[in-house]
């Protein structure tokens, strides 16, 4: 049965249900007694002009293909009844939800709890008006390395990044780069995306931004990011690879002579698993930090429980502090990130922007 035919059949059912007790009883009988030929005939008599029956492959029981009755299967009838109930209760549910919201607001006011910006206010919180000038780019140049399914997952993560950014009072300057070809086609499934407050860029981040401003975020980097800077562009690899492309983004950053850094996970958390996070988690952590949250809090807030993240309890390994990095010692986490004041001699200057320190992986 086509979608259209199903709708017609559904409309017939609804009409039948509105047609009085007798029709309803028959529907009920159909529900409990299986394919009752009387039910179908009754429904047919209420059918709107122009709907001519049910595809025989979808109709069960006798009479399929005859023009007297569109027989609805037991399952279809149940579905229709459910839809009908859903529609009938919609207004009640909405009223309840509104009341719940009012109640939440009342309680928040009484307890002096800030509720955050309202939806109306959020509409005004655009990237253009944002106090935050930190740029973040999701590099979609890897779409040829992903299956259709993984590209879909990647796009879904971008949707979540956008949604998080949209809810921020001061959103990050979000660019989607190399937005072309397969990525653009996949995104087209999400109608209206071109109205989003996002910079969709067909060009590569390498052509869009000054090289010295680019910091590629990659878990494989030996450098650790501990401060976000307004004049930098932090690039996240738009790649869902199930670990099959280990080290790829680091390789690319090194090949192109651009700076790179990992998030300071090892400084603050004990991890049971590897420290490769998903695109959306990296984005959310950067967003929270841009809003003033400490790295530790942001990491704990966002990190998925299955990664087995736990607050670091042990003291940092001796020698680390000599580098002047925020190293997870008590107090570090809550104070503003410190700049190490320049890279150690062993690390090429190109790979260490301010706010990034050289630190061996813990
Ligand atoms: N094999 C891929 C991993 C993809 S994970 C790679 O070579 O990068 C998606 C992206 O999230 C990464 O490309 C990276 O930009 C970012 N990311 C994931 N974990 C990170 C971490 N611990 N620190 C910094 N960036 C990270």
Short mmCIF file of N, CA and C and ligand atoms in Angstrom, two decimals, residues 142 216-220 235-241 243-250 261-265 275-280 282, ligand 1:
data_model
loop_
_atom_site.label_atom_id
_atom_site.label_comp_id
_atom_site.label_asym_id
_atom_site.label_seq_id
_atom_site.Cartn_x
_atom_site.Cartn_y
_atom_site.Cartn_z
N UNK A 142 36.81 14.40 4.97
CA UNK A 142 37.01 12.95 5.06
C UNK A 142 35.80 12.17 4.57
N UNK A 216 44.71 22.21 14.94
CA UNK A 216 43.94 20.99 14.69
C UNK A 216 43.81 20.21 15.99
N UNK A 217 42.59 19.93 16.40
CA UNK A 217 42.40 19.15 17.62
C UNK A 217 42.51 17.67 17.27
N UNK A 218 43.40 17.01 17.93
CA UNK A 218 43.58 15.59 17.65
C UNK A 218 44.11 14.88 18.88
N UNK A 219 43.49 13.76 19.20
CA UNK A 219 43.85 13.05 20.44
C UNK A 219 45.29 12.53 20.39
N UNK A 220 45.85 12.43 19.20
CA UNK A 220 47.19 11.85 19.06
C UNK A 220 48.30 12.89 19.26
N UNK A 235 40.11 23.18 14.87
CA UNK A 235 39.52 22.30 13.85
C UNK A 235 39.25 20.92 14.45
N UNK A 236 38.04 20.44 14.22
CA UNK A 236 37.67 19.08 14.64
C UNK A 236 37.53 18.25 13.36
N UNK A 237 38.11 17.07 13.35
CA UNK A 237 37.98 16.20 12.18
C UNK A 237 36.56 15.66 12.08
N UNK A 238 35.91 15.90 10.96
CA UNK A 238 34.55 15.39 10.74
C UNK A 238 34.64 13.95 10.28
N UNK A 239 34.96 13.09 11.21
CA UNK A 239 35.28 11.71 10.84
C UNK A 239 34.71 10.74 11.87
N UNK A 240 33.89 9.82 11.37
CA UNK A 240 33.43 8.71 12.21
C UNK A 240 34.11 7.48 11.62
N UNK A 241 35.13 6.99 12.29
CA UNK A 241 35.97 5.96 11.65
C UNK A 241 36.13 4.69 12.48
N UNK A 243 37.86 4.03 14.76
CA UNK A 243 39.29 3.82 15.03
C UNK A 243 40.09 3.25 13.85
N UNK A 244 39.50 3.23 12.68
CA UNK A 244 40.23 2.64 11.55
C UNK A 244 41.25 3.62 10.95
N UNK A 245 41.12 4.90 11.29
CA UNK A 245 42.04 5.89 10.72
C UNK A 245 42.85 6.54 11.84
N UNK A 246 43.35 5.69 12.71
CA UNK A 246 44.09 6.20 13.87
C UNK A 246 45.23 7.12 13.43
N UNK A 247 45.28 8.29 14.04
CA UNK A 247 46.40 9.19 13.78
C UNK A 247 46.30 9.99 12.49
N UNK A 248 45.21 9.85 11.77
CA UNK A 248 45.11 10.52 10.47
C UNK A 248 45.16 12.05 10.59
N UNK A 249 44.40 12.61 11.54
CA UNK A 249 44.36 14.07 11.62
C UNK A 249 45.72 14.65 12.07
N UNK A 250 46.41 13.91 12.93
CA UNK A 250 47.74 14.38 13.34
C UNK A 250 48.68 14.40 12.13
N UNK A 261 46.78 20.02 18.84
CA UNK A 261 46.74 19.81 20.29
C UNK A 261 45.62 18.85 20.64
N UNK A 262 45.81 18.17 21.75
CA UNK A 262 44.73 17.32 22.28
C UNK A 262 44.05 18.05 23.43
N UNK A 263 42.86 17.63 23.77
CA UNK A 263 42.16 18.20 24.93
C UNK A 263 42.88 17.73 26.20
N UNK A 264 42.80 18.51 27.26
CA UNK A 264 43.59 18.14 28.46
C UNK A 264 42.93 17.05 29.30
N UNK A 265 42.55 15.98 28.65
CA UNK A 265 41.82 14.92 29.37
C UNK A 265 42.72 14.28 30.43
N UNK A 275 41.39 7.96 24.65
CA UNK A 275 40.87 9.32 24.81
C UNK A 275 40.33 9.92 23.52
N UNK A 276 39.94 9.07 22.61
CA UNK A 276 39.37 9.60 21.37
C UNK A 276 37.88 9.84 21.60
N UNK A 277 37.51 11.08 21.49
CA UNK A 277 36.11 11.43 21.73
C UNK A 277 35.39 11.62 20.41
N UNK A 278 34.07 11.72 20.49
CA UNK A 278 33.29 11.96 19.28
C UNK A 278 33.32 13.47 18.97
N UNK A 279 32.94 13.78 17.75
CA UNK A 279 32.94 15.17 17.30
C UNK A 279 32.11 16.03 18.26
N UNK A 280 30.91 15.55 18.56
CA UNK A 280 30.00 16.38 19.36
C UNK A 280 30.51 16.56 20.79
N UNK A 282 33.68 16.66 21.70
CA UNK A 282 34.77 17.65 21.64
C UNK A 282 34.16 19.05 21.51
N1 LIG B 1 40.92 8.80 13.75
C1 LIG B 1 40.37 10.11 13.86
C2 LIG B 1 39.49 10.22 15.08
C3 LIG B 1 38.16 10.85 14.78
S1 LIG B 1 37.33 11.40 16.23
C4 LIG B 1 41.52 11.10 13.87
O1 LIG B 1 42.58 10.79 13.35
O2 LIG B 1 41.35 12.23 14.36
C5 LIG B 1 36.69 12.94 15.61
C6 LIG B 1 37.52 14.15 15.89
O3 LIG B 1 37.35 14.58 17.23
C7 LIG B 1 39.00 14.04 15.72
O4 LIG B 1 39.40 14.16 14.39
C8 LIG B 1 39.52 15.19 16.57
O5 LIG B 1 39.48 16.40 15.84
C9 LIG B 1 38.51 15.25 17.67
N2 LIG B 1 38.99 14.59 18.90
C10 LIG B 1 38.60 13.40 19.40
N3 LIG B 1 39.20 13.15 20.57
C11 LIG B 1 40.00 14.20 20.82
C12 LIG B 1 40.89 14.56 21.88
N4 LIG B 1 41.08 13.74 22.93
N5 LIG B 1 41.55 15.73 21.83
C13 LIG B 1 41.37 16.57 20.77
N6 LIG B 1 40.53 16.30 19.75
C14 LIG B 1 39.86 15.14 19.76
#
